[in-house]
């Protein structure tokens, strides 16, 4: 600080990281920083404001030169072994306390959508309105209660304080701001202060708390939904797969106010929220009886939607006949709110009229969410990837198809084909009454993954798997009686499964030597709430079929959960930082080994018939989440996986009563490949 005080105003210097961090923390308590600077230097010292990477590098080198001239005995870069013998300055204990408290700042502002530009623009606009409220309160002389900032306002306020000179100039007319705000370094806000802040904000004709902008972000339901780490677009390793489209999730709040004035009985009137795309079956109804007496904005629905849902529609309807379960309704008016319009709207809110009422939709910017994939049964294929069927035989002039592979089609969250995964089970050909495919050796039962979708023949459901092979998994073991199997993945990873005393699963990359573990059950952020288990799933049978991919972290003591696999349903949720090919191959290798250990077809691998899925767009997997509902399909899938995923299949998944063509091979061929 003494060095900075002696520098001319136009001197560009950037201190070392440790000094910069302490300086930044000190600036966040503006009153203490102002008093410190005035008492020590007689003026307010501004912090460096350099945002260009090239200029930052030059400013750091310039600071190093000045530092070495002024403090030759003190190293510029912090060394863990160095210790200063200088006397502790008066008041430095207060600075240390502030630095210690700032350790929790990252938790307060860790929402995935916070760095988005549109969110920051809206936050800045709301912060300026917040300052105007403070100024107005000062003029009226009513400062008995502090104002409580929402997370977005709080973030911009702290950022504003990090530039002390500009902050002092901007807030000069307001007076002592810190005493008027229940901020980070102040005592906790009271319920009365929260209520008063909401009341004062009504002057702006919009709700104070809305999507992504709440007073207590640590307790917000969005933290349970956005439970993954923020990543940059370039960190998504799955961008190389053209058929695998990223998911983007956003928080949405719907507010209503006003009255419906009609001649008919208002008890028959209600409002309905619908999704424009991906979840067309969703209908959320709300009676207007609870809204007629409200002149203020009332939060009516709070949900989380994929960006692919396009938007929401608020409908005003009138019930003509029937009961509450089966009734005929008449549409009076409707208003559509699309995400593209909302992203361009001021403060990320949009207001439209719905009859004589008003509807407001608030949303956060969409952020990339984990991928969702599931494997569904399909027909047996030959060595070349063609389905074993008469259609292919006729196209090939009845030339026999060689080899037999158990095949699964991998669908994304929207039910679209993106991969085909196959397990080799037999070799040879089939001729009526003459030849039949024979089992391959254990070490030849490889798993193969192909990228793309099926190529169908003449509009039929028969066809060829994509040609591009992107990965394989080969089993290895030293002795048939060993309780250890190693799967060598062509991606350079090695999956080791041991079950001598207890089940242990480890994933290691041969190049980077990075290791990860597969932990049984739903761990870390995937762990279900005990209240949910006791209410909806007393036995929690789904938990027995999950594995969590766990990786150690240098900055998280508890580590990171990078993927969740349900091996019974062959369903996967994984971070964009994890390779989809590795996750799919690992899932299939895992279920193959566990089925062999338990001598049981755990995942219905014996099913060799295409499964008909629900119509795309009717109820897409994970497209809408409504945490407050008891409907299982509107909650995170891993809480009720068997209900959310299996119920979409319209055919028998056990394979017990299904009949298969003789050309596919005998039933024993597939049982031997899976269970032994």
XYZ file of C-alpha atoms in Angstrom:
676
model
C 0.000 0.000 0.000
C 2.786 2.541 0.734
C 4.252 1.762 -2.683
C 0.877 2.272 -4.386
C 0.383 5.566 -2.537
C 3.649 6.944 -3.946
C 2.909 6.042 -7.576
C 1.533 8.632 -10.016
C -2.116 8.258 -11.022
C -1.354 7.097 -14.564
C 1.087 4.364 -13.477
C -0.192 0.882 -14.443
C 0.927 -1.715 -11.908
C -0.533 -5.047 -10.893
C 0.612 -6.564 -7.569
C 1.287 -10.282 -7.004
C -1.741 -12.519 -6.582
C -1.628 -12.765 -2.773
C -1.329 -8.981 -2.345
C -4.045 -8.389 -4.923
C -6.439 -10.740 -3.104
C -5.901 -9.114 0.311
C -6.252 -5.684 -1.293
C -9.500 -6.750 -2.952
C -10.931 -8.125 0.315
C -9.990 -4.913 2.107
C -11.801 -2.808 -0.505
C -15.028 -4.762 0.049
C -15.363 -3.098 3.458
C -15.372 0.439 2.130
C -15.673 2.254 5.466
C -12.708 0.440 6.988
C -10.657 0.862 3.804
C -11.466 4.584 3.578
C -10.470 5.197 7.203
C -7.299 3.131 6.767
C -6.173 5.063 3.670
C -6.970 8.482 5.152
C -5.164 7.719 8.412
C -2.069 6.251 6.736
C -1.711 8.180 3.487
C -4.073 11.129 3.732
C -5.924 10.091 0.586
C -8.000 7.246 -0.859
C -5.878 4.753 -2.811
C -7.582 3.230 -5.834
C -7.136 -0.438 -6.707
C -5.757 -1.461 -10.128
C -8.328 -1.723 -12.924
C -6.678 -3.652 -15.744
C -8.898 -5.981 -17.780
C -6.722 -6.704 -20.816
C -4.506 -9.780 -20.540
C -1.623 -8.192 -22.442
C -1.746 -5.013 -20.349
C -1.997 -7.102 -17.177
C 1.242 -8.877 -18.024
C 3.043 -5.571 -18.626
C 1.587 -4.086 -15.426
C 2.780 -7.091 -13.412
C 6.326 -6.779 -14.757
C 6.340 -3.034 -14.050
C 5.187 -3.698 -10.495
C 7.923 -6.307 -10.092
C 10.590 -3.772 -11.118
C 9.352 -1.160 -8.636
C 8.936 -3.780 -5.886
C 12.493 -5.102 -6.244
C 13.904 -1.574 -6.043
C 11.838 -0.628 -3.002
C 11.856 -3.971 -1.134
C 14.979 -5.882 -2.255
C 14.841 -8.231 0.744
C 11.194 -9.206 0.167
C 10.425 -11.595 -2.737
C 7.782 -10.381 -5.185
C 6.107 -13.785 -5.547
C 4.824 -15.447 -2.396
C 6.968 -18.318 -1.156
C 5.589 -20.739 1.392
C 8.923 -20.918 3.215
C 9.443 -17.177 3.538
C 8.445 -15.306 6.684
C 8.520 -11.579 7.217
C 10.044 -10.204 10.398
C 8.304 -6.869 10.012
C 6.165 -5.721 12.887
C 2.469 -6.379 12.552
C 0.807 -3.149 11.525
C -1.870 -1.642 13.637
C -5.265 -2.683 12.353
C -3.932 -5.583 10.274
C -5.885 -8.038 12.418
C -9.089 -6.467 11.072
C -7.810 -6.968 7.536
C -7.016 -10.614 8.302
C -10.529 -11.093 9.637
C -11.993 -9.648 6.441
C -9.813 -11.902 4.289
C -10.868 -14.901 6.360
C -14.544 -14.065 5.956
C -14.167 -13.590 2.206
C -13.311 -17.272 1.875
C -17.054 -17.970 1.787
C -17.735 -15.478 -1.013
C -17.311 -18.138 -3.687
C -20.142 -20.142 -2.149
C -22.425 -17.122 -2.160
C -21.834 -16.417 -5.858
C -21.319 -19.899 -7.309
C -24.429 -20.090 -9.493
C -23.666 -21.368 -12.976
C -25.588 -18.572 -14.707
C -23.895 -15.684 -12.861
C -21.025 -15.074 -15.374
C -23.453 -14.761 -18.304
C -23.386 -11.280 -19.849
C -27.173 -10.873 -20.049
C -27.446 -11.717 -16.356
C -24.755 -9.190 -15.390
C -26.410 -6.474 -17.492
C -29.720 -7.108 -15.710
C -27.935 -7.194 -12.338
C -26.274 -3.835 -13.005
C -29.615 -2.268 -13.939
C -31.219 -3.568 -10.741
C -28.252 -2.352 -8.684
C -28.700 1.182 -10.005
C -32.384 0.992 -9.041
C -31.317 -0.256 -5.614
C -29.019 2.753 -5.145
C -31.891 5.007 -6.155
C -34.006 3.444 -3.390
C -31.236 4.138 -0.883
C -31.061 7.727 -2.040
C -34.829 8.106 -1.780
C -34.856 6.636 1.728
C -32.198 9.143 2.745
C -34.283 12.068 1.470
C -37.379 10.857 3.309
C -35.356 10.367 6.482
C -36.638 6.827 7.014
C -33.473 4.786 7.636
C -34.603 2.787 10.638
C -34.450 -0.452 8.637
C -31.695 -1.636 6.332
C -32.354 -2.707 2.764
C -31.588 -6.341 1.954
C -29.920 -6.955 -1.438
C -30.623 -9.960 -3.625
C -27.662 -12.025 -4.824
C -27.347 -10.189 -8.150
C -27.454 -6.742 -6.531
C -25.072 -7.898 -3.827
C -22.582 -9.125 -6.432
C -22.576 -5.839 -8.366
C -22.358 -3.876 -5.104
C -19.232 -5.763 -4.010
C -17.759 -5.344 -7.488
C -18.479 -1.615 -7.301
C -16.679 -1.398 -3.950
C -13.588 -3.072 -5.399
C -12.902 0.265 -7.161
C -12.806 2.537 -4.082
C -12.353 5.942 -5.748
C -15.174 5.445 -8.241
C -17.423 3.955 -5.550
C -16.862 6.896 -3.201
C -17.717 9.333 -5.990
C -20.843 7.446 -7.116
C -22.287 7.098 -3.602
C -21.388 10.555 -2.293
C -24.983 11.818 -2.472
C -26.365 8.721 -0.743
C -24.192 9.004 2.347
C -22.968 6.066 4.388
C -24.218 3.172 2.255
C -22.808 0.337 4.358
C -25.002 1.178 7.336
C -28.101 1.146 5.128
C -27.525 -2.296 3.581
C -27.618 -5.728 5.212
C -24.525 -6.745 3.281
C -21.879 -9.440 3.445
C -19.935 -8.000 6.402
C -23.040 -6.840 8.306
C -25.338 -8.665 10.684
C -27.959 -10.971 9.186
C -31.106 -9.369 7.856
C -34.339 -9.634 9.808
C -37.680 -10.733 8.379
C -38.966 -7.189 8.870
C -36.105 -5.768 6.790
C -36.764 -8.277 4.000
C -40.456 -7.387 3.983
C -39.689 -3.666 3.920
C -37.267 -4.067 1.000
C -39.893 -5.967 -0.989
C -42.440 -3.242 -0.238
C -40.145 -0.425 -1.362
C -39.275 -2.261 -4.581
C -42.930 -2.181 -5.652
C -42.274 1.303 -6.998
C -40.572 -0.371 -9.987
C -43.717 -2.390 -10.794
C -41.935 -5.736 -10.690
C -41.259 -8.439 -8.063
C -38.043 -8.014 -6.096
C -37.073 -11.693 -5.945
C -37.298 -13.701 -9.139
C -35.445 -16.332 -11.152
C -31.764 -16.347 -10.188
C -32.181 -13.187 -8.116
C -32.983 -14.156 -4.530
C -31.940 -12.824 -1.149
C -30.487 -16.100 0.142
C -28.941 -18.007 -2.797
C -27.411 -20.617 -0.478
C -30.901 -21.843 0.469
C -32.432 -21.497 -3.004
C -33.929 -24.564 -4.661
C -31.885 -23.740 -7.765
C -28.726 -24.855 -5.930
C -30.177 -28.380 -5.771
C -31.048 -28.348 -9.473
C -27.924 -26.580 -10.788
C -25.729 -28.977 -8.804
C -22.805 -29.201 -11.223
C -19.680 -27.143 -11.691
C -19.599 -24.261 -14.124
C -17.547 -25.104 -17.208
C -16.417 -23.130 -20.220
C -17.730 -24.218 -23.661
C -14.240 -25.335 -24.684
C -14.153 -27.774 -21.742
C -16.944 -29.857 -23.273
C -15.020 -32.836 -24.654
C -18.136 -34.133 -26.427
C -18.266 -31.379 -29.033
C -16.562 -33.807 -31.428
C -19.704 -35.972 -31.564
C -21.997 -34.376 -34.129
C -25.068 -36.334 -33.083
C -24.727 -35.492 -29.389
C -26.333 -32.137 -28.678
C -25.667 -30.282 -25.439
C -28.432 -29.628 -22.920
C -29.049 -26.138 -21.570
C -31.142 -25.594 -18.463
C -32.724 -22.413 -17.113
C -34.700 -21.394 -14.046
C -38.143 -19.921 -14.751
C -40.545 -18.047 -12.467
C -44.074 -17.126 -13.569
C -45.928 -14.290 -11.821
C -49.568 -13.239 -12.146
C -51.636 -10.285 -11.011
C -54.979 -8.621 -11.740
C -58.568 -9.768 -11.919
C -60.702 -11.572 -14.465
C -63.947 -9.727 -14.985
C -66.563 -11.924 -16.662
C -70.247 -12.535 -16.302
C -69.844 -16.246 -15.722
C -69.098 -17.857 -12.382
C -65.463 -17.194 -11.549
C -65.189 -20.591 -9.866
C -65.086 -22.129 -13.344
C -62.189 -19.941 -14.463
C -58.599 -21.058 -14.155
C -55.180 -20.354 -15.617
C -53.082 -23.031 -17.277
C -49.341 -23.099 -17.866
C -48.115 -25.136 -20.823
C -44.744 -25.789 -22.435
C -44.373 -24.890 -26.106
C -42.149 -27.845 -26.984
C -40.589 -31.090 -25.632
C -43.183 -31.519 -22.866
C -46.506 -30.843 -24.545
C -48.359 -33.112 -22.115
C -47.644 -30.783 -19.188
C -50.670 -28.851 -17.915
C -50.355 -26.874 -14.688
C -53.694 -25.383 -13.647
C -54.295 -22.610 -11.126
C -57.693 -21.372 -9.969
C -58.130 -17.606 -10.157
C -59.963 -17.518 -6.825
C -56.604 -17.190 -5.070
C -55.517 -14.399 -7.419
C -58.547 -12.098 -7.696
C -57.790 -10.148 -4.514
C -54.117 -9.597 -5.312
C -53.058 -6.334 -6.900
C -49.426 -7.311 -6.459
C -47.354 -9.747 -8.444
C -47.787 -13.259 -7.084
C -45.347 -16.047 -7.912
C -47.568 -18.797 -9.275
C -45.180 -21.316 -10.840
C -41.487 -22.009 -10.285
C -39.898 -24.524 -12.633
C -36.721 -25.427 -14.513
C -36.826 -25.903 -18.282
C -34.445 -26.930 -21.008
C -33.808 -24.227 -23.568
C -35.151 -26.630 -26.194
C -38.644 -26.268 -24.722
C -38.754 -22.924 -26.613
C -40.938 -21.171 -24.033
C -44.146 -21.263 -22.009
C -47.756 -20.367 -22.669
C -50.206 -18.960 -20.115
C -53.810 -19.732 -21.000
C -56.988 -18.315 -19.513
C -59.636 -21.034 -19.620
C -63.222 -21.636 -18.608
C -64.485 -25.042 -17.502
C -67.735 -25.888 -19.296
C -68.594 -29.424 -18.144
C -67.125 -32.361 -16.304
C -65.261 -32.927 -13.050
C -61.777 -31.727 -12.128
C -60.169 -34.857 -13.612
C -62.113 -35.156 -16.874
C -63.545 -31.856 -18.004
C -64.127 -29.852 -21.117
C -62.657 -26.385 -21.191
C -62.884 -23.352 -23.414
C -59.868 -21.208 -24.236
C -60.501 -17.518 -23.528
C -57.067 -16.019 -24.141
C -53.411 -17.061 -24.248
C -49.972 -15.448 -24.187
C -46.739 -17.088 -25.337
C -43.368 -16.263 -23.793
C -40.406 -17.561 -25.806
C -36.898 -17.888 -24.415
C -35.407 -15.965 -27.341
C -37.663 -12.983 -26.613
C -36.885 -13.213 -22.915
C -33.119 -13.202 -23.503
C -33.460 -9.867 -25.312
C -35.835 -8.368 -22.747
C -34.821 -5.760 -20.183
C -33.802 -7.293 -16.850
C -34.641 -10.792 -18.169
C -38.380 -10.331 -17.582
C -41.321 -10.069 -19.953
C -44.910 -8.991 -19.256
C -47.951 -9.811 -21.389
C -51.693 -9.600 -20.933
C -53.767 -12.750 -20.522
C -57.327 -11.551 -20.797
C -57.794 -8.900 -18.123
C -54.869 -10.285 -16.124
C -51.141 -9.805 -16.538
C -48.521 -12.510 -16.680
C -44.821 -12.000 -16.070
C -42.092 -14.531 -16.826
C -38.608 -14.238 -15.354
C -35.767 -16.558 -16.315
C -32.055 -17.043 -15.846
C -29.736 -17.349 -18.842
C -29.485 -20.973 -20.031
C -26.420 -22.824 -18.759
C -24.982 -26.079 -20.025
C -26.285 -29.042 -18.061
C -25.056 -32.648 -17.801
C -25.763 -34.983 -20.691
C -28.520 -37.591 -20.374
C -28.246 -40.859 -22.311
C -29.975 -44.215 -22.130
C -29.524 -47.491 -24.003
C -32.642 -49.210 -25.342
C -32.912 -52.738 -26.787
C -32.601 -53.264 -30.508
C -32.286 -56.116 -32.981
C -29.260 -58.400 -33.264
C -26.679 -57.265 -35.834
C -23.969 -59.031 -37.812
C -20.243 -58.309 -37.988
C -20.804 -55.466 -40.445
C -23.480 -53.768 -38.353
C -26.546 -54.795 -40.376
C -29.643 -56.022 -38.557
C -30.184 -59.771 -38.857
C -33.456 -59.871 -40.789
C -35.054 -60.896 -44.086
C -35.021 -57.313 -45.388
C -31.217 -57.213 -45.316
C -30.990 -60.749 -46.727
C -33.090 -59.814 -49.744
C -31.043 -56.679 -50.324
C -27.876 -58.807 -50.251
C -29.255 -61.445 -52.602
C -29.731 -63.870 -49.668
C -26.045 -64.007 -48.818
C -25.835 -65.268 -45.177
C -25.016 -62.717 -42.488
C -21.908 -63.614 -40.521
C -21.445 -62.983 -36.781
C -23.935 -62.067 -34.061
C -23.829 -58.961 -31.848
C -26.189 -57.933 -29.051
C -27.131 -54.372 -29.929
C -28.397 -51.349 -28.036
C -29.328 -47.955 -29.449
C -28.227 -44.982 -27.360
C -30.808 -42.195 -27.165
C -30.270 -38.700 -25.858
C -32.605 -36.821 -23.506
C -34.929 -35.961 -26.403
C -35.198 -39.572 -27.587
C -32.976 -39.114 -30.649
C -30.453 -41.719 -31.790
C -26.834 -40.675 -31.289
C -24.819 -43.905 -30.756
C -25.090 -47.656 -31.274
C -23.318 -49.940 -28.789
C -22.802 -53.639 -29.575
C -21.480 -56.703 -27.746
C -20.028 -59.592 -29.738
C -21.592 -62.933 -28.780
C -21.271 -65.308 -31.750
C -19.414 -66.139 -34.943
C -20.384 -68.005 -38.091
C -23.581 -67.968 -40.139
C -27.066 -69.446 -39.992
C -28.588 -71.727 -42.618
C -31.922 -73.402 -42.189
C -31.359 -76.852 -40.696
C -27.623 -76.785 -41.412
C -25.599 -74.187 -39.524
C -26.050 -71.893 -36.544
C -23.742 -69.241 -35.002
C -21.342 -70.474 -32.319
C -20.275 -68.628 -29.141
C -17.029 -66.667 -29.209
C -14.383 -67.013 -26.512
C -14.747 -64.967 -23.339
C -11.906 -62.596 -24.240
C -13.466 -62.045 -27.696
C -16.735 -60.692 -26.282
C -15.724 -57.124 -26.974
C -17.967 -54.085 -26.720
C -18.044 -51.751 -29.701
C -19.409 -48.200 -29.853
C -20.412 -46.487 -33.092
C -21.304 -42.838 -33.545
C -24.397 -41.769 -35.450
C -27.887 -43.060 -36.148
C -29.282 -46.017 -38.060
C -29.608 -46.051 -41.838
C -32.978 -47.607 -42.604
C -33.918 -49.566 -45.717
C -36.858 -48.355 -47.771
C -38.741 -46.680 -44.946
C -38.743 -49.856 -42.815
C -37.464 -50.231 -39.248
C -34.610 -52.467 -40.478
C -31.248 -51.145 -41.488
C -27.554 -50.651 -40.831
C -25.676 -49.311 -37.827
C -23.454 -46.248 -38.408
C -20.042 -47.099 -39.838
C -17.876 -44.892 -37.624
C -16.447 -46.882 -34.686
C -15.290 -44.504 -31.933
C -14.401 -46.937 -29.161
C -14.093 -50.518 -27.996
C -13.769 -52.294 -24.658
C -11.910 -55.619 -24.427
C -12.163 -57.900 -21.347
C -9.040 -59.377 -19.777
C -8.385 -61.740 -16.871
C -5.433 -63.878 -15.871
C -7.493 -66.904 -14.761
C -11.182 -67.864 -15.141
C -11.530 -68.232 -11.355
C -10.002 -64.843 -10.557
C -12.398 -62.377 -8.990
C -10.998 -59.559 -11.045
C -11.764 -58.335 -14.557
C -9.942 -55.610 -16.459
C -11.608 -53.856 -19.369
C -9.177 -52.128 -21.724
C -10.838 -49.209 -23.477
C -9.527 -47.970 -26.804
C -9.747 -44.429 -25.400
C -6.710 -45.182 -23.235
C -8.691 -45.880 -20.076
C -8.616 -49.048 -18.019
C -11.630 -50.195 -15.972
C -10.768 -52.609 -13.157
C -13.554 -54.499 -11.356
C -12.690 -56.593 -8.269
C -15.036 -58.506 -5.960
C -12.794 -60.593 -3.679
C -14.153 -59.227 -0.382
C -16.246 -56.315 -1.564
C -16.993 -54.742 -4.907
C -14.290 -52.272 -5.945
C -14.266 -50.463 -9.282
C -11.498 -48.175 -10.492
C -11.024 -46.226 -13.735
C -7.502 -45.184 -14.701
C -6.205 -43.363 -17.746
C -3.001 -44.940 -19.013
C -1.684 -41.650 -20.426
C -2.451 -39.086 -17.717
C -2.460 -41.617 -14.840
C -5.590 -39.927 -13.510
C -7.750 -42.254 -11.450
C -11.429 -42.272 -10.605
C -13.661 -44.581 -8.602
C -17.134 -45.932 -9.134
C -18.959 -45.717 -5.812
C -22.087 -47.737 -5.179
C -25.290 -45.733 -4.855
C -26.066 -42.062 -5.420
C -23.303 -40.008 -3.856
C -22.529 -36.305 -3.258
C -24.979 -34.062 -5.146
C -26.971 -37.078 -6.350
C -27.741 -38.290 -2.842
C -31.526 -38.174 -2.342
C -33.160 -36.228 0.437
C -34.272 -38.450 3.307
C -37.691 -36.797 3.380
C -38.181 -37.684 -0.268
C -37.226 -41.318 0.328
C -39.584 -41.753 3.248
C -42.471 -40.157 1.383
C -42.282 -41.602 -2.113
C -39.969 -44.592 -2.032
C -39.772 -46.253 1.392
C -37.457 -49.056 0.283
C -35.425 -46.890 -2.103
C -34.910 -49.901 -4.356
C -33.563 -47.693 -7.147
C -30.503 -46.847 -5.066
C -29.166 -50.404 -5.421
C -28.686 -49.983 -9.171
C -26.678 -46.756 -9.191
C -22.973 -46.070 -9.400
C -21.408 -42.619 -9.037
C -18.222 -41.773 -10.916
C -16.070 -40.001 -8.350
C -12.930 -38.013 -9.067
C -10.687 -36.384 -6.434
C -10.393 -32.601 -6.571
C -7.577 -30.277 -5.560
C -10.004 -27.560 -4.458
C -12.881 -29.682 -3.146
C -12.182 -31.798 -0.114
C -15.159 -34.068 -0.771
C -14.186 -34.571 -4.426
C -16.432 -34.356 -7.479
C -19.225 -36.567 -8.777
C -18.745 -36.492 -12.550
C -21.329 -39.055 -13.647
C -24.225 -41.153 -12.401
C -24.996 -44.554 -13.942
C -28.063 -46.733 -13.452
C -26.863 -50.103 -14.736
C -30.293 -51.743 -14.562
C -31.888 -49.175 -16.865
C -28.636 -48.412 -18.741
C -29.207 -44.706 -18.060
C -26.390 -42.187 -17.642
C -26.008 -38.588 -16.537
C -22.524 -37.150 -16.903
C -20.623 -33.888 -16.941
C -19.595 -32.373 -20.295
C -16.019 -32.826 -19.058
C -16.453 -36.603 -19.246
C -16.143 -38.372 -22.601
C -19.469 -39.890 -23.654
C -17.647 -42.826 -25.274
C -15.921 -43.704 -21.998
C -19.160 -43.438 -20.012
C -21.153 -45.654 -22.414
C -18.428 -48.301 -22.702
C -17.948 -48.257 -18.936
C -21.695 -48.676 -18.353
C -21.918 -51.681 -20.685
C -18.740 -53.253 -19.271
C -20.088 -52.765 -15.761
C -23.443 -54.428 -16.436
C -21.751 -57.254 -18.344
C -19.449 -58.020 -15.416
C -22.125 -57.680 -12.729
C -24.485 -59.954 -14.675
C -21.718 -62.528 -14.910
C -20.925 -62.262 -11.197
C -24.546 -62.612 -10.076
C -25.559 -65.060 -12.830
C -28.535 -62.850 -13.568
C -29.607 -60.695 -16.498
C -29.594 -57.449 -14.522
C -30.291 -55.026 -17.364
C -32.503 -57.036 -19.709
C -29.662 -57.716 -22.137
C -31.470 -60.844 -23.351
C -34.093 -58.616 -24.975
C -33.299 -58.583 -28.681
C -36.228 -56.611 -29.992
C -36.650 -52.909 -30.652
C -38.508 -51.060 -27.913
C -41.100 -48.488 -28.890
C -40.566 -45.255 -26.983
C -43.023 -42.516 -26.149
C -43.632 -39.937 -28.858
C -40.815 -37.390 -29.038
C -41.894 -34.030 -27.643
C -44.724 -35.374 -25.522
C -42.774 -35.919 -22.318
C -39.060 -35.681 -23.079
C -36.717 -36.904 -20.378
C -35.535 -34.063 -18.124
C -37.091 -31.315 -20.254
C -39.029 -29.811 -17.320
C -38.369 -30.024 -13.578
C -40.879 -28.896 -10.978
C -39.335 -29.554 -7.538
C -42.464 -28.594 -5.587
C -44.644 -31.245 -7.231
C -45.222 -34.850 -6.207
C -45.258 -35.969 -9.849
C -42.234 -38.227 -10.326
C -41.780 -37.244 -13.975
C -41.192 -33.613 -12.971
C -38.469 -34.372 -10.428
C -34.796 -35.253 -11.070
C -34.801 -38.625 -12.818
C -32.450 -40.375 -10.388
C -34.917 -39.978 -7.513
C -37.431 -42.294 -9.223
C -35.513 -43.758 -12.147
C -37.638 -46.883 -12.561
C -40.802 -44.781 -12.819
C -39.410 -42.053 -15.066
C -37.595 -44.266 -17.586
C -39.176 -47.724 -17.627
C -42.707 -46.371 -17.861
C -41.923 -44.858 -21.261
C -41.342 -48.302 -22.776
C -44.409 -49.869 -24.340
C -43.134 -53.428 -24.664
C -42.108 -56.150 -22.272
C -38.505 -55.533 -21.181
C -37.900 -58.915 -19.526
C -37.588 -60.861 -22.740
C -39.312 -63.875 -21.170
C -42.285 -64.105 -23.533
C -40.717 -62.597 -26.625
C -40.079 -64.704 -29.720
C -37.037 -64.221 -31.911
C -36.069 -65.322 -35.398
C -34.079 -68.526 -35.677
C -31.509 -66.701 -37.810
C -30.389 -64.725 -34.750
C -29.138 -67.897 -33.092
C -30.232 -69.996 -30.168
C -31.249 -68.503 -26.826
C -28.382 -70.370 -25.169
C -25.908 -68.441 -27.314
C -26.916 -65.165 -25.671
C -27.337 -66.563 -22.172
C -23.819 -67.930 -22.288
C -22.446 -64.576 -23.469
C -24.155 -62.634 -20.674
C -24.208 -64.975 -17.682
C -20.946 -66.916 -17.972
